[in-house]
């Protein structure tokens, strides 16, 4: 059975392997034991803390094959994207310059460095092993976070953001980085993303261009990748956009990947997930069963999975004993559930 | 004899002919008779002291006294940018550095500026190609300094001269192609023309207002920042010989450099001397002098030999007459060229 749960310190060696497998694309999963350990500890502390409103917490989840104990994916939440340091993105601005004399009406596309998203809750560190990419497991790993937010809303901001990796070629070259960021930093793209994931962010403030960039003056290859998704990140992009995230307002400052944003209460998952009570243990009727995402309502003992079950009737749910055990729930406990599209 | 004098209304035909010969890029001589006449009238009104500072401009012509032809033109604007904003780009530097990452970069940056607001401007310099000899170009350009020396109070503390920027034989400006076109979507020649006929509001409406990182421009565009058109090189040499310098300001359309100086420090102004005339033959092989009669409305200036003494200057009767001066009257004199150090 595939389960989503918070990461623990014993997961560290496997998480390091996943970080390596995910490559530089996922900058918030750096290949650094020290950082990953810190990330796990911080998540545990956040889960244990009594939180009334979002501040410096973060939450780190893994996807586990329960029988073998093998970890097959990670995802995370940062309660406030820019709690300690501002969260930067380029805002897509269109300014209209017009001249009556010339009968000219120019729409100038500009990229303005913005910290607008600083207060948003950030979804990050998404990586799923290639074997699990088909099917509903990516949905568990990604949307499971959104349902965790729905279950514990006071820990998170009403606004959400996620950085989707931008276009990088087979040689690890980012056209946008080469034409823009490199002029200011003069270091390799891999290096800057590593720093981004591991260091104090003041270097961004010191080196980034503060003045808006005129898109028409950028080299063609940079313009071509604005808001474009890395070939391997299409899955996570599609999941979030399908749920209701907006993709056109911001792009990432290093690789121009889309920065997707959403008001959480406008998301499909938020609007369609509900609480139900575990009424009885038993098997589901195949005729009425459909895939559903299931979460318990716990924090440190958070568990989530996808299973094909009969949706609740009158707010009561029947689950198999195996499923209830995996979710660490008993009859009478609450379960949050979301119907998923049939595959 | 070649001499400089203020423009008259009946110079219009000659000036229109000159305007037809300039080609693209000499912004202030548009081939538009109405505009040229208005320019002449403005100069006359300036000399008649009928205009506020914001509108004052002096227009001088070079006359061939034998042919009785006007063959050159040069001008001074008393103070730019007091009605319509005066734009250029300042080429500045932004340093981005991070000790933590051991990274340091200097980014040349173009800042849109109105810094030269209120400065006096040397402009509208053009000499008929057939007359480009015998130091006529020198006279055409430098006589303006003698005028300014005589009437310092009518001008600003600083003076500028915009040098035409680089464009190729097809009239293509790399700076325009790399920058202006993105924002204006019109040809360089059209933008230039509109500026010359005073339709400048489109600049403010369409210009990019934010600083531009030079590194984002193409190499071809970067290469011509601060570069003059080949035809302008001689004019530039004259002004630099007088002490004007490029200090990082360029034209927003063609990237040509603006030269600037404090009026008090311009050689011809600083070193010129006012002396009473004695008629006679100047001594043999002295330098050529730039001479003027120091009059406002009746200004005359020319090049001639002269003998400079401590308390008088010797010039021929012909020279004195051309300057409309008699023995005992004062004239202003300075060696045409700055002496080599």
XYZ file of C-alpha atoms in Angstrom:
684
model
C 0.000 0.000 0.000
C 1.256 3.502 -0.866
C 0.944 5.971 1.985
C 1.682 9.667 2.418
C 3.015 10.619 5.829
C 5.323 13.176 7.438
C 9.043 12.541 7.050
C 10.946 11.300 10.075
C 14.663 11.310 10.837
C 15.022 7.602 10.045
C 13.963 8.510 6.500
C 17.072 10.612 6.001
C 19.219 8.162 3.994
C 16.363 7.376 1.594
C 15.461 11.034 1.286
C 19.049 11.791 0.343
C 18.747 9.231 -2.440
C 15.516 10.829 -3.629
C 17.191 14.233 -3.579
C 19.937 12.853 -5.758
C 17.434 11.229 -8.102
C 15.410 14.413 -8.450
C 18.464 16.281 -9.661
C 18.959 20.037 -9.611
C 15.446 20.565 -10.924
C 13.989 20.436 -7.449
C 16.040 23.057 -5.673
C 14.246 22.650 -2.362
C 15.544 19.074 -2.229
C 19.262 19.825 -2.188
C 21.735 17.000 -2.019
C 22.967 18.019 1.384
C 22.541 15.765 4.348
C 22.710 18.674 6.710
C 19.929 20.552 4.965
C 17.679 17.556 4.560
C 18.085 16.687 8.212
C 17.216 20.251 9.115
C 14.187 20.089 6.859
C 12.912 16.941 8.579
C 13.521 18.253 12.092
C 11.859 21.526 11.320
C 8.808 19.720 9.941
C 8.506 17.560 13.039
C 8.761 20.590 15.269
C 6.095 22.344 13.226
C 3.732 19.394 13.499
C 4.205 19.277 17.239
C 3.764 23.027 17.720
C 0.456 24.558 18.605
C -0.074 26.869 15.657
C -2.762 29.512 15.535
C -1.566 31.322 12.426
C 1.153 30.647 9.861
C 4.654 31.826 10.633
C 7.928 29.980 10.192
C 6.609 26.421 10.052
C 7.273 23.906 7.315
C 5.906 20.436 6.642
C 7.779 17.663 4.881
C 5.973 14.579 3.533
C 7.074 11.338 1.985
C 5.369 8.670 -0.079
C 6.055 5.201 1.312
C 5.381 1.688 0.050
C 4.207 0.357 3.388
C 5.250 -3.251 2.971
C 8.829 -2.675 1.854
C 9.264 0.642 3.627
C 10.667 2.060 0.397
C 10.257 5.803 -0.069
C 9.053 6.787 -3.519
C 8.412 10.492 -3.355
C 8.500 13.733 -1.380
C 6.476 16.910 -1.163
C 6.419 19.815 1.229
C 4.694 22.944 2.432
C 6.221 26.160 3.715
C 3.702 28.033 5.840
C 4.938 31.445 4.675
C 7.098 31.536 1.559
C 9.049 34.555 2.738
C 8.877 34.409 6.500
C 12.561 35.048 7.163
C 13.532 36.551 3.845
C 11.454 37.987 1.025
C 10.177 35.556 -1.598
C 11.100 36.824 -5.029
C 9.395 36.279 -8.352
C 9.100 38.198 -11.584
C 5.661 39.625 -12.040
C 4.418 39.719 -15.642
C 3.542 43.321 -16.164
C 2.050 44.821 -19.249
C 2.363 48.536 -19.535
C 0.596 50.348 -22.304
C 2.518 53.212 -23.858
C 0.509 55.088 -26.419
C 1.045 58.085 -28.626
C -1.789 59.921 -30.220
C 0.613 61.704 -32.584
C 1.820 58.470 -34.051
C -1.361 56.490 -33.644
C 0.779 53.940 -31.885
C -0.440 51.803 -29.019
C 2.331 49.667 -27.595
C 1.833 46.940 -25.065
C 5.157 46.578 -23.336
C 5.715 43.301 -21.594
C 7.941 43.776 -18.583
C 9.211 41.606 -15.794
C 9.174 43.337 -12.450
C 10.942 41.871 -9.443
C 8.242 41.454 -6.807
C 7.856 40.237 -3.251
C 4.055 40.081 -3.550
C 4.051 36.389 -2.773
C 5.955 36.593 0.485
C 2.951 35.798 2.663
C 1.717 32.930 0.561
C 1.967 29.323 1.660
C 4.404 27.601 -0.674
C 4.083 24.110 -2.116
C 7.535 22.668 -2.881
C 9.925 19.723 -2.934
C 7.665 17.654 -5.175
C 9.390 14.526 -6.477
C 7.872 11.171 -7.359
C 9.756 8.062 -8.499
C 9.221 7.324 -12.186
C 7.479 4.018 -11.391
C 4.704 5.872 -9.600
C 4.130 8.555 -12.198
C 1.234 6.796 -13.920
C -1.987 6.409 -11.989
C -3.231 8.411 -9.055
C -0.109 8.522 -6.872
C 1.097 11.923 -8.095
C -2.312 13.224 -7.127
C -1.920 11.799 -3.647
C 1.497 13.366 -3.198
C 0.519 16.781 -4.541
C -3.127 17.214 -3.613
C -2.610 15.430 -0.318
C -0.844 18.635 0.733
C -3.848 20.727 -0.268
C -6.157 18.553 1.782
C -3.738 18.773 4.709
C -4.126 22.544 4.393
C -7.927 22.157 4.249
C -7.816 20.075 7.398
C -5.560 22.474 9.330
C -6.387 25.838 7.766
C -5.160 28.008 10.638
C -1.594 26.821 9.964
C -1.582 28.200 6.429
C -2.208 31.314 4.403
C -5.394 31.743 2.348
C -3.093 32.217 -0.660
C -0.861 29.548 -2.137
C 2.130 29.535 -4.470
C 4.280 26.922 -6.167
C 7.404 27.275 -8.302
C 7.301 24.977 -11.324
C 10.737 24.231 -12.822
C 11.376 26.052 -16.072
C 13.011 24.946 -19.289
C 16.472 23.448 -18.967
C 18.057 21.514 -21.820
C 19.679 18.090 -21.652
C 23.015 19.622 -20.757
C 21.521 21.406 -17.756
C 21.533 24.768 -19.499
C 18.735 27.219 -18.759
C 18.261 29.651 -21.675
C 16.702 32.236 -19.401
C 19.534 31.986 -16.922
C 22.138 32.312 -19.646
C 20.545 35.459 -21.053
C 19.489 37.146 -17.841
C 20.663 35.907 -14.445
C 24.162 35.045 -15.521
C 24.822 38.668 -16.419
C 24.358 39.543 -12.797
C 25.701 36.482 -11.050
C 28.193 34.983 -13.457
C 27.808 31.524 -11.905
C 26.279 28.371 -13.354
C 22.599 27.696 -13.201
C 23.017 24.556 -11.110
C 25.016 26.483 -8.617
C 22.545 29.291 -8.203
C 19.650 26.885 -7.715
C 21.716 25.067 -5.105
C 22.374 28.311 -3.279
C 18.709 29.146 -3.625
C 17.810 25.948 -1.831
C 20.406 26.069 0.860
C 21.470 29.567 1.722
C 20.478 32.796 3.238
C 18.595 34.642 0.519
C 20.237 38.034 0.907
C 22.444 37.162 -2.031
C 19.351 37.426 -4.190
C 18.692 40.953 -3.043
C 22.310 41.873 -3.602
C 22.619 40.491 -7.100
C 19.217 40.523 -8.774
C 18.305 43.404 -11.066
C 15.832 45.545 -9.242
C 14.694 47.453 -12.257
C 12.028 45.952 -14.453
C 13.244 44.061 -17.499
C 11.818 44.822 -20.911
C 11.001 41.450 -22.426
C 11.416 42.675 -26.005
C 15.065 43.399 -25.293
C 15.802 39.889 -24.092
C 17.442 37.410 -26.439
C 15.010 35.260 -28.410
C 15.903 32.077 -26.570
C 15.090 33.720 -23.247
C 11.778 35.043 -24.495
C 10.864 31.610 -25.796
C 10.979 29.990 -22.363
C 9.073 32.550 -20.312
C 6.490 30.660 -18.286
C 7.364 27.396 -20.018
C 7.499 24.180 -18.007
C 10.492 21.827 -17.712
C 9.802 18.646 -19.711
C 9.865 16.587 -16.496
C 7.649 18.932 -14.524
C 4.559 18.766 -16.696
C 2.928 16.371 -14.295
C 3.063 18.584 -11.253
C 2.141 21.652 -13.319
C -0.935 19.963 -14.731
C -2.057 18.693 -11.318
C -1.993 22.150 -9.800
C -3.484 23.986 -12.759
C -6.264 21.402 -13.051
C -7.080 22.000 -9.414
C -7.376 25.728 -10.065
C -3.932 27.328 -9.802
C -3.290 30.334 -12.049
C -0.224 30.216 -14.255
C 0.177 33.547 -16.026
C 0.905 36.121 -13.407
C 4.433 35.334 -12.244
C 7.569 33.538 -13.358
C 10.593 32.249 -11.508
C 13.577 34.557 -11.413
C 16.257 32.094 -12.438
C 14.743 29.810 -15.057
C 11.517 31.674 -15.928
C 9.424 28.656 -14.986
C 5.785 29.408 -14.150
C 5.009 30.498 -10.626
C 1.484 29.301 -10.052
C -0.757 30.905 -7.473
C -4.202 30.282 -6.042
C -6.650 31.380 -3.432
C -7.135 28.118 -1.586
C -10.891 28.415 -1.258
C -11.226 28.611 -5.031
C -9.448 25.285 -5.585
C -11.383 22.246 -6.698
C -9.837 20.113 -3.968
C -10.841 22.619 -1.293
C -14.350 22.941 -2.544
C -15.010 19.221 -3.040
C -13.258 17.624 -0.087
C -15.436 16.818 2.878
C -15.253 15.270 6.307
C -16.914 11.961 7.000
C -16.959 9.568 9.919
C -15.621 6.019 9.785
C -18.911 4.229 10.373
C -17.874 0.605 9.921
C -15.102 -1.686 8.781
C -15.866 -3.699 5.693
C -15.363 -4.054 1.968
C -16.610 -1.586 -0.606
C -19.240 -2.444 -3.174
C -17.364 -2.591 -6.519
C -20.348 -1.267 -8.364
C -20.409 2.033 -6.465
C -16.712 2.254 -5.621
C -14.538 4.987 -7.105
C -11.059 6.283 -6.386
C -10.836 8.673 -3.462
C -8.074 10.502 -1.644
C -8.331 9.773 2.072
C -6.677 11.637 4.974
C -6.788 11.251 8.689
C -7.089 14.458 10.668
C -3.901 14.057 12.681
C -0.704 16.079 12.595
C 2.411 14.148 13.552
C 0.454 10.963 12.858
C -0.830 12.280 9.528
C -1.589 9.543 6.993
C -3.117 9.760 3.558
C -3.679 7.362 0.700
C -5.726 6.733 -2.412
C -8.176 3.857 -2.438
C -11.160 2.762 -4.434
C -14.098 2.984 -2.041
C -17.793 3.626 -1.931
C -18.268 7.337 -1.215
C -19.841 8.125 2.197
C -23.558 8.067 2.700
C -25.075 10.453 5.202
C -21.547 11.415 6.240
C -20.547 7.853 7.142
C -17.893 5.793 5.465
C -17.065 2.093 5.341
C -13.365 1.186 4.964
C -11.504 -2.125 5.027
C -9.662 -2.979 8.212
C -6.378 -2.793 6.342
C -7.130 0.707 5.114
C -8.264 1.903 8.533
C -5.111 0.540 10.088
C -2.907 2.212 7.492
C -4.687 5.513 8.141
C -4.309 5.020 11.911
C -8.029 5.422 12.473
C -10.802 3.532 14.248
C -14.554 3.511 13.974
C -15.941 6.899 14.980
C -12.836 8.831 13.860
C -13.101 11.513 11.226
C -11.707 11.138 7.723
C -11.283 13.802 5.078
C -11.992 12.527 1.606
C -11.935 13.804 -1.966
C -13.397 11.961 -4.950
C -10.878 11.571 -7.739
C -11.482 11.236 -11.472
C -11.646 7.618 -12.608
C -8.485 6.569 -14.428
C 35.932 86.740 -47.791
C 33.953 84.351 -45.546
C 32.243 85.801 -42.516
C 29.576 84.879 -39.943
C 26.532 86.981 -39.186
C 23.062 86.585 -37.636
C 20.424 85.075 -39.921
C 17.964 87.255 -41.871
C 14.535 86.446 -43.233
C 15.775 86.554 -46.790
C 18.191 83.702 -46.028
C 15.280 81.257 -46.164
C 15.867 80.027 -49.707
C 19.547 79.386 -49.085
C 18.853 77.594 -45.823
C 16.212 75.414 -47.433
C 18.797 74.403 -50.024
C 21.209 73.510 -47.266
C 18.527 71.473 -45.500
C 18.025 69.461 -48.678
C 21.660 68.431 -48.590
C 21.914 67.180 -45.015
C 20.335 63.713 -45.180
C 18.897 61.884 -42.215
C 20.224 62.623 -38.793
C 20.698 66.380 -38.769
C 17.594 66.689 -36.688
C 17.324 70.424 -36.424
C 17.326 71.146 -40.176
C 14.148 69.411 -41.301
C 13.275 69.835 -44.962
C 10.155 71.775 -44.141
C 10.002 75.401 -45.254
C 7.415 76.383 -42.696
C 9.557 75.073 -39.864
C 12.675 76.728 -41.246
C 10.963 80.078 -41.533
C 9.657 79.730 -38.001
C 13.184 78.999 -36.873
C 14.519 82.093 -38.592
C 11.778 84.210 -37.079
C 12.522 82.850 -33.640
C 16.171 83.804 -34.022
C 15.267 87.300 -35.123
C 12.857 87.672 -32.199
C 15.635 86.483 -29.887
C 17.942 89.177 -31.149
C 15.130 91.677 -30.722
C 14.809 90.463 -27.107
C 11.153 89.619 -27.475
C 11.265 86.046 -26.222
C 11.412 84.338 -22.815
C 14.543 82.319 -22.100
C 12.796 79.034 -22.821
C 12.337 80.009 -26.460
C 15.537 81.904 -27.222
C 17.785 80.638 -29.957
C 20.500 82.232 -32.091
C 21.019 81.228 -35.698
C 24.195 82.257 -37.543
C 24.997 81.943 -41.223
C 28.311 81.747 -43.066
C 28.320 84.109 -46.021
C 30.648 84.110 -48.983
C 30.909 87.865 -49.487
C 32.171 87.581 -53.058
C 29.392 85.222 -54.206
C 26.931 86.788 -51.769
C 25.812 83.284 -50.898
C 24.912 81.713 -47.580
C 26.770 78.392 -47.451
C 26.741 77.344 -43.837
C 24.668 77.506 -40.699
C 25.272 77.100 -36.967
C 23.227 77.863 -33.904
C 23.064 78.206 -30.154
C 19.991 77.464 -28.050
C 20.019 79.639 -24.964
C 18.493 77.033 -22.649
C 17.130 73.602 -23.567
C 14.337 71.638 -22.009
C 12.430 74.499 -20.371
C 9.261 73.944 -22.410
C 9.490 70.378 -23.656
C 11.572 67.974 -21.547
C 15.101 67.427 -22.821
C 15.928 63.735 -22.820
C 19.035 61.682 -23.059
C 20.400 58.484 -21.620
C 23.039 58.667 -18.959
C 25.404 55.734 -19.215
C 25.791 54.729 -15.617
C 27.075 51.750 -13.700
C 25.236 49.526 -11.303
C 27.369 47.205 -9.230
C 25.838 43.977 -8.070
C 27.963 42.186 -5.511
C 27.672 39.430 -2.962
C 30.520 38.775 -0.590
C 28.872 35.554 0.420
C 29.005 34.154 -3.083
C 32.202 35.916 -4.033
C 30.445 37.475 -6.981
C 30.976 40.989 -8.281
C 29.646 42.457 -11.490
C 29.568 45.934 -12.958
C 26.524 46.444 -15.110
C 26.559 49.373 -17.510
C 23.068 50.802 -17.414
C 21.197 53.424 -19.418
C 19.219 55.794 -17.240
C 16.667 58.037 -18.915
C 17.508 61.538 -17.764
C 16.631 65.203 -18.097
C 19.912 66.228 -16.474
C 20.800 68.791 -19.117
C 17.677 70.844 -18.571
C 18.505 74.517 -18.778
C 21.916 74.094 -20.416
C 22.820 76.073 -23.518
C 23.229 74.030 -26.656
C 25.422 74.262 -29.725
C 23.445 72.875 -32.625
C 22.334 72.977 -36.236
C 25.832 72.893 -37.656
C 25.962 72.335 -41.379
C 28.357 73.429 -44.120
C 27.727 73.096 -47.839
C 29.956 70.216 -49.008
C 31.477 72.474 -51.690
C 32.822 74.775 -49.001
C 34.457 72.232 -46.788
C 37.941 73.754 -47.044
C 39.948 76.762 -45.927
C 38.938 76.280 -42.322
C 35.362 77.350 -43.079
C 34.074 74.606 -40.756
C 36.270 75.944 -37.980
C 34.832 79.415 -38.326
C 31.293 78.116 -38.538
C 31.627 76.231 -35.287
C 33.929 78.355 -33.188
C 32.466 81.789 -33.888
C 29.684 80.788 -31.547
C 32.134 80.802 -28.672
C 33.070 84.396 -29.332
C 29.414 85.306 -29.288
C 28.953 83.509 -25.981
C 32.081 85.130 -24.595
C 30.673 88.549 -25.378
C 27.242 87.819 -23.934
C 27.843 85.391 -21.075
C 24.772 86.517 -19.148
C 22.504 85.297 -21.929
C 23.676 81.698 -21.599
C 23.826 78.980 -18.957
C 26.848 77.958 -16.946
C 27.192 74.781 -19.024
C 26.905 74.159 -22.723
C 26.276 70.917 -24.551
C 26.547 69.696 -28.130
C 24.786 66.556 -29.318
C 26.883 64.679 -31.825
C 25.099 62.705 -34.482
C 25.276 59.002 -33.718
C 26.433 56.212 -35.951
C 24.277 55.114 -38.871
C 25.377 53.141 -41.919
C 25.194 54.043 -45.610
C 21.614 52.856 -45.788
C 20.691 55.208 -42.966
C 20.279 52.325 -40.543
C 21.070 53.105 -36.903
C 22.124 50.031 -34.907
C 21.198 51.756 -31.681
C 17.731 52.479 -32.952
C 17.273 48.953 -34.260
C 18.377 47.473 -30.951
C 16.429 49.751 -28.686
C 14.138 52.493 -29.969
C 12.362 50.359 -32.532
C 11.103 48.013 -29.821
C 9.235 50.862 -28.234
C 8.354 53.118 -31.129
C 7.740 50.743 -34.023
C 8.649 53.469 -36.517
C 11.746 54.030 -38.612
C 14.650 55.975 -37.247
C 14.283 58.612 -39.942
C 10.660 59.180 -38.965
C 11.474 59.501 -35.274
C 14.255 61.910 -36.109
C 12.016 63.963 -38.350
C 9.281 64.209 -35.748
C 11.769 65.388 -33.160
C 13.067 67.995 -35.559
C 9.633 69.407 -36.202
C 8.885 69.615 -32.517
C 6.504 66.696 -32.226
C 8.306 65.470 -29.145
C 5.441 64.390 -26.941
C 5.602 60.950 -28.516
C 8.975 60.491 -26.871
C 7.588 60.835 -23.383
C 4.607 58.718 -24.277
C 6.537 55.795 -25.719
C 9.967 55.809 -24.074
C 10.903 53.085 -21.662
C 11.099 54.826 -18.346
C 13.028 52.253 -16.409
C 16.805 51.868 -16.464
C 18.078 49.548 -19.197
C 20.828 47.051 -18.637
C 23.242 47.495 -21.525
C 24.198 43.824 -21.437
C 20.745 42.919 -22.722
C 21.327 44.848 -25.921
C 22.868 43.164 -28.925
C 26.576 43.527 -29.489
C 25.959 45.671 -32.530
C 23.847 48.062 -30.470
C 26.306 48.214 -27.588
C 29.166 48.986 -29.946
C 27.664 52.283 -31.077
C 26.864 53.763 -27.666
C 28.758 57.043 -27.581
C 29.994 56.612 -31.164
C 29.663 59.445 -33.686
C 28.646 59.251 -37.319
C 31.754 59.334 -39.541
C 30.640 62.672 -41.066
C 30.456 64.181 -37.616
C 33.987 63.299 -36.581
C 35.442 66.618 -37.786
C 32.848 68.613 -35.847
C 33.597 66.544 -32.792
C 37.296 67.197 -33.128
C 36.726 70.943 -33.185
C 34.632 70.914 -30.031
C 37.019 68.642 -28.180
C 39.822 70.946 -29.165
C 37.910 73.645 -27.314
C 37.590 71.509 -24.211
C 34.144 69.930 -24.578
C 34.052 66.333 -23.414
C 31.873 63.251 -23.517
C 30.735 62.578 -19.962
C 28.470 59.619 -20.374
C 25.325 61.111 -21.922
C 24.032 59.781 -25.234
C 21.132 60.454 -27.557
C 18.065 58.315 -26.897
C 17.543 57.524 -30.577
C 20.930 57.008 -32.164
C 23.227 56.640 -29.148
C 25.436 59.506 -30.291
C 27.482 61.191 -27.560
C 26.679 64.568 -26.011
C 29.765 66.688 -25.456
C 29.662 69.148 -22.598
C 31.699 71.810 -20.811
C 31.485 74.678 -18.394
C 31.226 77.792 -20.544
C 33.875 79.513 -18.424
C 36.347 76.753 -19.206
C 35.970 76.683 -22.987
C 39.294 77.672 -24.440
C 38.053 80.188 -27.006
C 35.945 81.872 -24.351
C 38.482 81.769 -21.564
C 41.464 82.873 -23.681
C 39.747 85.455 -25.880
C 40.860 89.046 -25.441
C 39.098 92.275 -26.167
C 41.414 94.908 -27.690
C 41.208 98.187 -29.625
C 42.042 98.018 -33.336
C 44.980 99.568 -35.153
C 44.858 99.306 -38.875
C 47.868 97.969 -40.723
C 49.583 94.828 -41.913
C 49.858 92.093 -39.321
C 53.358 90.616 -38.821
C 54.403 87.729 -41.016
C 53.786 84.236 -39.879
C 51.613 84.422 -36.792
C 48.651 82.103 -36.065
C 45.267 82.550 -37.685
C 42.902 84.378 -35.381
C 39.212 84.019 -34.783
C 37.856 87.569 -34.620
C 34.497 89.097 -33.811
C 33.100 92.547 -33.294
C 31.442 91.786 -29.962
C 28.166 93.339 -31.153
C 24.830 91.747 -30.288
C 22.495 92.394 -33.199
C 25.248 93.362 -35.590
C 27.520 90.403 -34.747
C 30.229 89.620 -37.302
C 32.967 87.050 -37.059
C 35.724 85.832 -39.379
C 39.187 84.293 -39.588
C 42.194 86.469 -40.345
C 45.830 87.138 -39.598
C 46.385 89.643 -36.837
C 49.181 90.925 -34.648
C 48.350 90.762 -30.984
C 50.062 93.362 -28.826
C 49.633 93.984 -25.169
C 47.204 96.850 -25.601
C 46.066 96.727 -29.189
C 45.609 94.422 -32.129
C 46.666 95.066 -35.699
C 44.346 94.014 -38.540
C 43.983 95.081 -42.141
C 41.453 97.672 -43.167
C 39.590 95.037 -45.146
C 39.163 92.923 -42.023
C 38.010 95.894 -39.985
C 35.476 96.778 -42.630
C 34.147 93.222 -42.809
C 33.688 93.410 -39.062
C 31.983 96.794 -39.460
C 34.591 98.349 -37.168
C 36.810 101.425 -37.378
C 40.243 102.182 -35.945
C 40.017 102.469 -32.179
C 36.901 100.265 -31.894
C 37.363 97.063 -29.846
C 37.211 93.561 -31.239
C 37.468 90.148 -29.615
C 40.293 87.836 -30.666
C 41.555 84.344 -29.918
C 43.986 82.117 -31.835
C 41.870 79.762 -33.918
C 43.496 76.663 -32.557
C 44.430 75.752 -29.013
C 48.176 75.611 -28.850
C 49.688 72.175 -28.298
C 50.824 71.719 -24.726
